[in-house]
Amino acid sequence: MPEMVVPTFNQITLTLRDSLAKKVQNGTQEVELLSWMSRTALELVGQSGLGYSFDSLTDEECAHPYSQALKGLLLLLSVTFWPRTYIFPWLVKLIPAPILRSLSFYWPSANLRHGRELADYMWKLSTEIYQEKIRALNQGDETVVEQIGTGKDIMSVLINENMKASDEDKLDENELIGQVHFQDVLRKNFSLAVSTLIFAAMDTTSSALGRTLLLLAENPAVQSRLREEIIEARQENQGEDLGYDELVSLPYLDSICRETLRLYAPVPRLMRTAVKDTILPLSTPVIGTDGSVITEIPVPSGTNVHISIMGSNRNEALWGPDALEWKPERWLNPLPNVVSEAKIPGVYSHLMTFNGGGRSCIGFKFSQLEMKVVLAHLVETFEFTPSSKKIDWHYAAVSNPYVREEGSNRVQLPIQMSLVKKV
């Protein structure tokens, strides 16, 4: 599957490149890149995940309503963390979900009503995309028939496999649509859906891309070395766009992505709830307040456990005294034995960035590929330098950059851009 989406990724990113090139064709310009990265990430997952175009990526058109709805819902999930975590699970056990949804129309909470409206819109659009694809397939649309037959996007793969399944194994329409959504506490009780696939590939990836571009702007030597690697790879590929095999074989590009995801995970913390009584062994014993040595911690069923992804990824005992420094070169050599011996349960490179186990990020390979395709095209074409504006990063469901302006913070990522001078 990753190999199949690269041509689509290249096509979309080239459109982005051309739009940005128009903005800087007359010289260096400050460009707000976070919005462009969000729009691009949504279009990448839209076309390769759903076979649907959300954004033409031309000029300064506004973000698609789906993107705005997702961002709004993520913000609501952040500001309603405590009731969502400690009150709603209790309500679920007492009141059937349909009744809870009905009550949400009368509940005196603007946040709840707004969240329900946003999520209902997202679910409605996902349903329309699915139904339109099925309608076109039934009418014999050659493009859709070929798209589903070859599995050019994730939704097409699901439809194709479902068509081949036996009657008892077939998924109904809602189950198929649900394959691109995850149902959290809110969704189960108030029909508030958040798309896992789009969330994993949009806001988190745009955050990681924005952070990487800012780091490259602040580290011109790293930026130049990466550009040289990309140009050399293109020359070896007879000037053609880099395919999957070429992209994943670029060591410095891979090192930059890994180091950014290590030091600046887009989601720096997570929470898990123990489903049964368990014992957590400690890798390093700690001394209790009474002087006793503690080697394990009992966790009763129902306990919410808050986990610091950032704390694990930046642990100096594993990564060394320079753990807080952004050093892509650390990945060009074998990692210290202590890192592999720590048995960090992450699915990606001894890191907790994409979590681990059965609840790990389903789109982590997709996200890495997005980053590499976008960076390869943009770094080859543009030179990035820092803006004079002060940029801070804050966490609200996902880490985002904020610019301080006239006493207020705005979600923005201004970076100076210019076309690379051809030698």
Tab-separated table of C-alpha atoms in Angstrom:
chain	number	residue	atom	x	y	z
A	1	MET	CA	0.000	0.000	0.000
A	2	PRO	CA	2.691	2.638	0.794
A	3	GLU	CA	4.260	2.153	-2.633
A	4	MET	CA	0.907	2.755	-4.327
A	5	VAL	CA	0.202	6.150	-2.758
A	6	VAL	CA	3.552	7.796	-3.581
A	7	PRO	CA	2.514	8.908	-7.109
A	8	THR	CA	-0.590	10.543	-5.613
A	9	PHE	CA	1.531	12.140	-2.879
A	10	ASN	CA	3.947	13.494	-5.489
A	11	GLN	CA	1.169	14.953	-7.623
A	12	ILE	CA	-0.465	16.746	-4.686
A	13	THR	CA	2.831	18.050	-3.300
A	14	LEU	CA	3.862	19.381	-6.711
A	15	THR	CA	0.636	21.403	-6.757
A	16	LEU	CA	1.555	22.759	-3.316
A	17	ARG	CA	5.070	23.548	-4.539
A	18	ASP	CA	3.766	25.479	-7.540
A	19	SER	CA	1.342	27.500	-5.392
A	20	LEU	CA	4.103	28.429	-2.940
A	21	ALA	CA	6.476	29.256	-5.805
A	22	LYS	CA	4.009	31.870	-7.066
A	23	LYS	CA	4.076	33.548	-3.657
A	24	VAL	CA	7.868	33.945	-3.655
A	25	GLN	CA	8.557	34.374	-7.371
A	26	ASN	CA	9.535	38.023	-6.855
A	27	GLY	CA	11.836	37.386	-3.908
A	28	THR	CA	11.834	36.348	-0.268
A	29	GLN	CA	8.419	36.386	1.386
A	30	GLU	CA	7.103	35.459	4.802
A	31	VAL	CA	4.625	32.599	4.388
A	32	GLU	CA	2.263	31.205	7.023
A	33	LEU	CA	3.107	27.545	6.506
A	34	LEU	CA	0.947	25.780	9.099
A	35	SER	CA	-2.259	26.398	7.150
A	36	TRP	CA	-0.599	25.166	3.956
A	37	MET	CA	0.671	22.042	5.713
A	38	SER	CA	-2.782	21.330	7.180
A	39	ARG	CA	-4.470	21.761	3.806
A	40	THR	CA	-1.872	19.564	2.126
A	41	ALA	CA	-2.109	16.821	4.747
A	42	LEU	CA	-5.908	16.765	4.416
A	43	GLU	CA	-5.677	16.518	0.628
A	44	LEU	CA	-3.076	13.749	0.862
A	45	VAL	CA	-5.249	11.608	3.114
A	46	GLY	CA	-8.403	12.595	1.221
A	47	GLN	CA	-7.180	11.354	-2.134
A	48	SER	CA	-5.138	8.375	-0.953
A	49	GLY	CA	-7.440	7.398	1.905
A	50	LEU	CA	-10.915	8.153	0.589
A	51	GLY	CA	-10.440	8.818	-3.118
A	52	TYR	CA	-11.845	12.308	-2.491
A	53	SER	CA	-10.379	15.767	-3.087
A	54	PHE	CA	-10.876	18.281	-0.279
A	55	ASP	CA	-8.665	21.094	-1.582
A	56	SER	CA	-7.182	22.157	-4.921
A	57	LEU	CA	-4.240	23.755	-3.027
A	58	THR	CA	-4.312	26.766	-5.304
A	59	ASP	CA	-3.926	30.323	-4.058
A	60	GLU	CA	-5.214	31.365	-0.637
A	61	GLU	CA	-8.604	29.671	-0.636
A	62	CYS	CA	-10.051	28.851	2.763
A	63	ALA	CA	-9.599	25.464	4.379
A	64	HIS	CA	-12.272	22.856	3.657
A	65	PRO	CA	-15.141	22.819	6.197
A	66	TYR	CA	-14.149	19.254	7.151
A	67	SER	CA	-10.714	20.494	8.183
A	68	GLN	CA	-12.247	23.340	10.180
A	69	ALA	CA	-14.689	20.923	11.826
A	70	LEU	CA	-11.915	18.514	12.805
A	71	LYS	CA	-9.798	21.294	14.289
A	72	GLY	CA	-12.804	22.637	16.171
A	73	LEU	CA	-13.672	19.212	17.526
A	74	LEU	CA	-10.106	18.529	18.619
A	75	LEU	CA	-10.103	21.823	20.508
A	76	LEU	CA	-13.355	20.842	22.213
A	77	LEU	CA	-11.940	17.446	23.125
A	78	SER	CA	-9.066	19.279	24.779
A	79	VAL	CA	-11.147	21.769	26.773
A	80	THR	CA	-13.633	19.074	27.859
A	81	PHE	CA	-10.947	16.615	28.937
A	82	TRP	CA	-12.040	16.215	32.559
A	83	PRO	CA	-15.797	15.670	32.054
A	84	ARG	CA	-15.077	13.485	29.024
A	85	THR	CA	-12.643	11.394	31.047
A	86	TYR	CA	-14.331	11.156	34.427
A	87	ILE	CA	-18.061	11.910	33.956
A	88	PHE	CA	-19.097	10.533	30.568
A	89	PRO	CA	-17.793	6.982	31.212
A	90	TRP	CA	-19.929	6.902	34.348
A	91	LEU	CA	-23.000	8.148	32.438
A	92	VAL	CA	-22.463	5.502	29.765
A	93	LYS	CA	-22.929	2.735	32.308
A	94	LEU	CA	-26.203	4.225	33.557
A	95	ILE	CA	-27.962	5.583	30.465
A	96	PRO	CA	-28.344	3.969	27.004
A	97	ALA	CA	-26.474	5.754	24.212
A	98	PRO	CA	-29.573	6.794	22.173
A	99	ILE	CA	-31.055	8.486	25.240
A	100	LEU	CA	-27.776	10.258	25.970
A	101	ARG	CA	-27.684	11.591	22.428
A	102	SER	CA	-31.244	12.860	22.742
A	103	LEU	CA	-30.355	14.549	26.019
A	104	SER	CA	-27.412	16.279	24.354
A	105	PHE	CA	-29.880	18.442	22.392
A	106	TYR	CA	-31.186	19.895	25.656
A	107	TRP	CA	-28.077	19.789	27.819
A	108	PRO	CA	-27.133	23.354	28.867
A	109	SER	CA	-23.634	23.164	27.389
A	110	ALA	CA	-22.606	25.162	24.330
A	111	ASN	CA	-19.469	23.033	23.981
A	112	LEU	CA	-21.483	19.815	23.884
A	113	ARG	CA	-23.935	21.117	21.295
A	114	HIS	CA	-21.153	22.556	19.153
A	115	GLY	CA	-19.171	19.333	19.336
A	116	ARG	CA	-22.196	17.280	18.322
A	117	GLU	CA	-22.821	19.551	15.320
A	118	LEU	CA	-19.187	19.362	14.191
A	119	ALA	CA	-18.987	15.591	14.503
A	120	ASP	CA	-22.350	15.085	12.821
A	121	TYR	CA	-21.107	17.117	9.857
A	122	MET	CA	-17.937	15.011	9.647
A	123	TRP	CA	-19.922	11.780	9.769
A	124	LYS	CA	-22.401	13.119	7.172
A	125	LEU	CA	-19.617	14.017	4.731
A	126	SER	CA	-17.890	10.643	5.187
A	127	THR	CA	-21.213	8.928	4.494
A	128	GLU	CA	-21.748	11.013	1.353
A	129	ILE	CA	-18.261	10.146	0.061
A	130	TYR	CA	-18.909	6.446	0.571
A	131	GLN	CA	-22.402	6.513	-0.941
A	132	GLU	CA	-21.226	8.472	-3.979
A	133	LYS	CA	-18.482	5.931	-4.633
A	134	ILE	CA	-20.949	3.026	-4.368
A	135	ARG	CA	-23.464	4.862	-6.579
A	136	ALA	CA	-20.842	5.482	-9.262
A	137	LEU	CA	-19.699	1.867	-9.025
A	138	ASN	CA	-23.246	0.564	-9.497
A	139	GLN	CA	-23.706	2.851	-12.505
A	140	GLY	CA	-20.565	1.451	-14.109
A	141	ASP	CA	-18.376	4.569	-13.825
A	142	GLU	CA	-15.127	3.316	-15.381
A	143	THR	CA	-12.902	5.553	-13.250
A	144	VAL	CA	-14.478	4.360	-10.000
A	145	VAL	CA	-14.544	0.717	-11.136
A	146	GLU	CA	-10.829	0.920	-11.976
A	147	GLN	CA	-10.058	2.809	-8.763
A	148	ILE	CA	-11.781	0.217	-6.574
A	149	GLY	CA	-10.454	-2.724	-8.575
A	150	THR	CA	-6.842	-1.617	-8.176
A	151	GLY	CA	-7.241	-0.368	-4.607
A	152	LYS	CA	-5.802	3.097	-5.204
A	153	ASP	CA	-7.100	4.394	-1.877
A	154	ILE	CA	-7.936	2.861	1.477
A	155	MET	CA	-11.700	3.183	1.064
A	156	SER	CA	-11.460	1.396	-2.297
A	157	VAL	CA	-9.501	-1.434	-0.692
A	158	LEU	CA	-12.208	-1.803	1.967
A	159	ILE	CA	-15.031	-1.763	-0.587
A	160	ASN	CA	-13.223	-4.220	-2.841
A	161	GLU	CA	-12.538	-6.676	-0.015
A	162	ASN	CA	-16.086	-6.310	1.287
A	163	MET	CA	-17.501	-7.109	-2.160
A	164	LYS	CA	-15.502	-10.347	-2.222
A	165	ALA	CA	-16.492	-11.394	1.306
A	166	SER	CA	-19.164	-13.980	2.044
A	167	ASP	CA	-22.597	-12.723	3.087
A	168	GLU	CA	-22.015	-13.480	6.761
A	169	ASP	CA	-18.663	-11.671	6.733
A	170	LYS	CA	-19.755	-8.554	4.840
A	171	LEU	CA	-19.732	-5.233	6.667
A	172	ASP	CA	-22.776	-3.017	6.396
A	173	GLU	CA	-22.516	0.596	5.259
A	174	ASN	CA	-22.078	2.075	8.734
A	175	GLU	CA	-19.357	-0.453	9.572
A	176	LEU	CA	-17.467	0.387	6.382
A	177	ILE	CA	-17.678	4.104	7.068
A	178	GLY	CA	-16.607	3.347	10.628
A	179	GLN	CA	-13.364	1.887	9.323
A	180	VAL	CA	-12.148	5.425	8.740
A	181	HIS	CA	-13.486	6.669	12.093
A	182	PHE	CA	-12.750	5.827	15.690
A	183	GLN	CA	-15.451	5.931	18.317
A	184	ASP	CA	-14.392	7.464	21.580
A	185	VAL	CA	-16.541	8.035	24.667
A	186	LEU	CA	-18.308	10.992	23.081
A	187	ARG	CA	-19.088	9.156	19.872
A	188	LYS	CA	-20.468	6.092	21.645
A	189	ASN	CA	-22.938	8.186	23.575
A	190	PHE	CA	-23.591	11.323	21.592
A	191	SER	CA	-22.721	10.255	18.025
A	192	LEU	CA	-19.653	12.503	18.002
A	193	ALA	CA	-17.172	10.844	15.628
A	194	VAL	CA	-13.547	11.709	15.109
A	195	SER	CA	-11.843	10.263	12.062
A	196	THR	CA	-8.788	8.263	13.059
A	197	LEU	CA	-7.356	8.070	9.626
A	198	ILE	CA	-7.747	11.779	8.908
A	199	PHE	CA	-6.684	12.791	12.421
A	200	ALA	CA	-3.583	10.586	12.237
A	201	ALA	CA	-2.623	11.894	8.827
A	202	MET	CA	-3.705	15.541	9.065
A	203	ASP	CA	-3.217	17.516	12.276
A	204	THR	CA	-0.422	15.392	13.686
A	205	THR	CA	1.447	15.266	10.373
A	206	SER	CA	0.994	18.967	9.653
A	207	SER	CA	2.336	19.708	13.137
A	208	ALA	CA	5.385	17.490	12.525
A	209	LEU	CA	5.960	18.996	9.074
A	210	GLY	CA	5.689	22.529	10.399
A	211	ARG	CA	8.109	21.784	13.222
A	212	THR	CA	10.591	20.188	10.784
A	213	LEU	CA	10.495	23.148	8.390
A	214	LEU	CA	11.060	25.543	11.292
A	215	LEU	CA	14.018	23.473	12.519
A	216	LEU	CA	15.492	23.425	9.017
A	217	ALA	CA	15.074	27.202	8.833
A	218	GLU	CA	16.927	27.543	12.139
A	219	ASN	CA	19.668	25.110	11.075
A	220	PRO	CA	20.831	26.140	7.575
A	221	ALA	CA	23.704	23.629	7.477
A	222	VAL	CA	21.273	20.756	8.046
A	223	GLN	CA	18.930	22.212	5.436
A	224	SER	CA	21.731	22.459	2.856
A	225	ARG	CA	22.916	18.914	3.503
A	226	LEU	CA	19.387	17.578	3.101
A	227	ARG	CA	18.915	19.513	-0.140
A	228	GLU	CA	22.127	18.042	-1.533
A	229	GLU	CA	20.952	14.520	-0.680
A	230	ILE	CA	17.598	15.082	-2.393
A	231	ILE	CA	19.099	16.652	-5.529
A	232	GLU	CA	21.626	13.836	-5.846
A	233	ALA	CA	18.871	11.236	-5.485
A	234	ARG	CA	16.803	12.917	-8.195
A	235	GLN	CA	19.798	12.998	-10.534
A	236	GLU	CA	20.347	9.278	-9.968
A	237	ASN	CA	16.646	8.808	-10.774
A	238	GLN	CA	17.123	10.496	-14.190
A	239	GLY	CA	15.410	13.656	-12.971
A	240	GLU	CA	12.141	11.879	-12.174
A	241	ASP	CA	10.186	12.335	-8.947
A	242	LEU	CA	11.427	10.042	-6.207
A	243	GLY	CA	9.443	6.843	-5.741
A	244	TYR	CA	8.882	4.880	-2.561
A	245	ASP	CA	12.152	2.938	-2.723
A	246	GLU	CA	14.202	6.082	-3.360
A	247	LEU	CA	12.527	8.052	-0.561
A	248	VAL	CA	12.940	5.422	2.136
A	249	SER	CA	16.604	4.931	1.212
A	250	LEU	CA	17.611	8.562	1.898
A	251	PRO	CA	19.477	8.326	5.231
A	252	TYR	CA	19.642	12.023	6.101
A	253	LEU	CA	15.977	12.662	5.295
A	254	ASP	CA	15.080	9.677	7.458
A	255	SER	CA	17.327	10.917	10.277
A	256	ILE	CA	15.712	14.363	10.231
A	257	CYS	CA	12.215	12.882	10.409
A	258	ARG	CA	13.136	10.488	13.220
A	259	GLU	CA	14.872	13.146	15.288
A	260	THR	CA	11.992	15.595	14.927
A	261	LEU	CA	9.473	12.925	15.923
A	262	ARG	CA	11.682	11.960	18.871
A	263	LEU	CA	12.223	15.411	20.309
A	264	TYR	CA	8.949	17.026	19.264
A	265	ALA	CA	6.216	14.391	19.192
A	266	PRO	CA	3.027	16.070	17.883
A	267	VAL	CA	1.079	14.424	20.722
A	268	PRO	CA	3.419	14.639	23.741
A	269	ARG	CA	1.263	12.684	26.196
A	270	LEU	CA	-1.580	10.187	26.316
A	271	MET	CA	-3.857	8.478	28.779
A	272	ARG	CA	-4.815	4.827	29.138
A	273	THR	CA	-7.335	3.196	31.481
A	274	ALA	CA	-6.516	-0.110	33.163
A	275	VAL	CA	-9.186	-2.666	32.230
A	276	LYS	CA	-8.102	-5.030	35.000
A	277	ASP	CA	-5.921	-5.026	38.108
A	278	THR	CA	-2.288	-5.110	37.077
A	279	ILE	CA	1.241	-4.528	38.301
A	280	LEU	CA	3.582	-2.119	36.526
A	281	PRO	CA	7.253	-3.085	37.014
A	282	LEU	CA	9.699	-0.170	37.179
A	283	SER	CA	12.794	-0.318	34.987
A	284	THR	CA	14.636	1.676	37.652
A	285	PRO	CA	13.691	1.349	41.344
A	286	VAL	CA	12.701	4.521	43.189
A	287	ILE	CA	12.884	5.404	46.874
A	288	GLY	CA	9.546	6.049	48.582
A	289	THR	CA	8.902	8.806	51.112
A	290	ASP	CA	9.361	6.254	53.886
A	291	GLY	CA	12.766	5.229	52.540
A	292	SER	CA	11.595	1.905	51.096
A	293	VAL	CA	12.721	0.726	47.664
A	294	ILE	CA	9.838	0.574	45.162
A	295	THR	CA	10.262	-1.765	42.185
A	296	GLU	CA	6.664	-1.988	40.995
A	297	ILE	CA	3.381	-0.101	41.187
A	298	PRO	CA	-0.053	-1.748	41.614
A	299	VAL	CA	-2.669	-0.300	39.246
A	300	PRO	CA	-6.298	-1.143	40.128
A	301	SER	CA	-8.846	-1.711	37.373
A	302	GLY	CA	-10.411	1.542	36.164
A	303	THR	CA	-7.362	3.656	37.000
A	304	ASN	CA	-6.503	6.344	34.459
A	305	VAL	CA	-2.777	6.279	33.728
A	306	HIS	CA	-1.214	9.405	32.233
A	307	ILE	CA	1.849	8.631	30.099
A	308	SER	CA	4.479	11.163	29.045
A	309	ILE	CA	5.593	10.432	25.498
A	310	MET	CA	7.947	13.382	25.729
A	311	GLY	CA	9.475	12.066	28.951
A	312	SER	CA	10.290	8.730	27.339
A	313	ASN	CA	11.602	10.195	24.086
A	314	ARG	CA	13.819	12.685	25.934
A	315	ASN	CA	15.076	10.401	28.688
A	316	GLU	CA	18.753	11.279	29.189
A	317	ALA	CA	19.393	7.862	30.736
A	318	LEU	CA	18.627	6.396	27.300
A	319	TRP	CA	19.535	9.093	24.801
A	320	GLY	CA	22.469	10.644	26.602
A	321	PRO	CA	23.214	14.132	27.952
A	322	ASP	CA	22.290	15.684	24.577
A	323	ALA	CA	18.775	14.195	24.654
A	324	LEU	CA	17.206	17.673	24.607
A	325	GLU	CA	19.138	18.707	21.491
A	326	TRP	CA	17.896	18.291	17.924
A	327	LYS	CA	20.692	16.252	16.332
A	328	PRO	CA	19.655	14.308	13.206
A	329	GLU	CA	23.162	12.847	12.983
A	330	ARG	CA	22.480	10.624	16.010
A	331	TRP	CA	20.432	8.357	13.707
A	332	LEU	CA	23.215	7.917	11.144
A	333	ASN	CA	25.080	5.606	13.518
A	334	PRO	CA	23.858	2.612	15.542
A	335	LEU	CA	21.892	3.739	18.579
A	336	PRO	CA	23.366	3.109	22.046
A	337	ASN	CA	22.707	-0.398	23.351
A	338	VAL	CA	20.871	1.076	26.308
A	339	VAL	CA	18.144	2.332	23.927
A	340	SER	CA	17.375	-1.079	22.447
A	341	GLU	CA	17.769	-2.812	25.802
A	342	ALA	CA	15.195	-0.480	27.376
A	343	LYS	CA	12.482	-2.283	25.367
A	344	ILE	CA	10.381	0.835	24.847
A	345	PRO	CA	6.991	-0.570	23.713
A	346	GLY	CA	6.587	1.839	20.791
A	347	VAL	CA	5.914	0.718	17.214
A	348	TYR	CA	8.430	3.192	15.787
A	349	SER	CA	12.180	3.318	16.270
A	350	HIS	CA	12.363	2.789	20.075
A	351	LEU	CA	10.100	5.817	20.506
A	352	MET	CA	6.651	6.316	22.019
A	353	THR	CA	5.683	8.922	19.408
A	354	PHE	CA	3.155	6.613	17.739
A	355	ASN	CA	2.384	4.655	20.917
A	356	GLY	CA	2.490	0.865	20.966
A	357	GLY	CA	0.448	-2.291	21.180
A	358	GLY	CA	-3.046	-2.758	19.811
A	359	ARG	CA	-3.891	0.934	20.336
A	360	SER	CA	-0.889	2.299	18.475
A	361	CYS	CA	-1.328	4.864	15.701
A	362	ILE	CA	-2.745	3.078	12.645
A	363	GLY	CA	-1.367	5.717	10.291
A	364	PHE	CA	2.241	5.964	11.447
A	365	LYS	CA	3.779	4.628	8.223
A	366	PHE	CA	1.404	6.766	6.199
A	367	SER	CA	2.438	9.829	8.210
A	368	GLN	CA	6.167	9.174	7.760
A	369	LEU	CA	5.718	8.848	4.014
A	370	GLU	CA	3.727	12.088	3.889
A	371	MET	CA	6.540	13.893	5.676
A	372	LYS	CA	9.243	12.559	3.376
A	373	VAL	CA	7.418	13.350	0.134
A	374	VAL	CA	6.535	16.901	1.195
A	375	LEU	CA	9.996	17.658	2.589
A	376	ALA	CA	11.731	16.246	-0.485
A	377	HIS	CA	9.848	18.538	-2.865
A	378	LEU	CA	9.852	21.678	-0.713
A	379	VAL	CA	13.479	21.567	0.439
A	380	GLU	CA	14.676	20.966	-3.116
A	381	THR	CA	12.741	24.010	-4.364
A	382	PHE	CA	12.815	26.527	-1.510
A	383	GLU	CA	15.212	27.957	1.019
A	384	PHE	CA	13.746	28.501	4.476
A	385	THR	CA	14.906	31.079	7.030
A	386	PRO	CA	13.371	32.046	10.396
A	387	SER	CA	10.808	34.800	10.762
A	388	SER	CA	11.491	37.669	13.143
A	389	LYS	CA	8.243	36.845	14.961
A	390	LYS	CA	8.324	34.992	18.269
A	391	ILE	CA	6.910	31.464	17.906
A	392	ASP	CA	5.835	29.346	20.880
A	393	TRP	CA	4.491	25.801	20.768
A	394	HIS	CA	1.543	24.803	22.944
A	395	TYR	CA	-0.371	21.562	23.345
A	396	ALA	CA	-4.118	21.381	22.686
A	397	ALA	CA	-4.816	17.807	21.505
A	398	VAL	CA	-1.874	18.363	19.120
A	399	SER	CA	1.177	20.623	19.503
A	400	ASN	CA	0.696	23.797	17.483
A	401	PRO	CA	2.782	26.939	16.904
A	402	TYR	CA	1.487	30.238	18.235
A	403	VAL	CA	2.594	33.766	17.347
A	404	ARG	CA	2.299	36.500	19.945
A	405	GLU	CA	0.623	39.530	18.408
A	406	GLU	CA	-0.747	42.530	20.278
A	407	GLY	CA	-1.307	40.652	23.494
A	408	SER	CA	-2.950	37.608	21.897
A	409	ASN	CA	-1.732	34.271	20.589
A	410	ARG	CA	-2.590	33.133	17.077
A	411	VAL	CA	-2.054	29.649	15.646
A	412	GLN	CA	0.469	30.423	12.915
A	413	LEU	CA	3.850	29.337	11.603
A	414	PRO	CA	5.445	32.225	9.682
A	415	ILE	CA	8.694	31.295	7.895
A	416	GLN	CA	10.715	33.274	5.366
A	417	MET	CA	10.841	31.503	1.998
A	418	SER	CA	12.710	32.054	-1.252
A	419	LEU	CA	13.407	30.014	-4.366
A	420	VAL	CA	16.635	28.027	-4.314
A	421	LYS	CA	19.194	29.626	-6.606
A	422	LYS	CA	20.030	27.257	-9.435
A	423	VAL	CA	23.757	26.665	-9.898
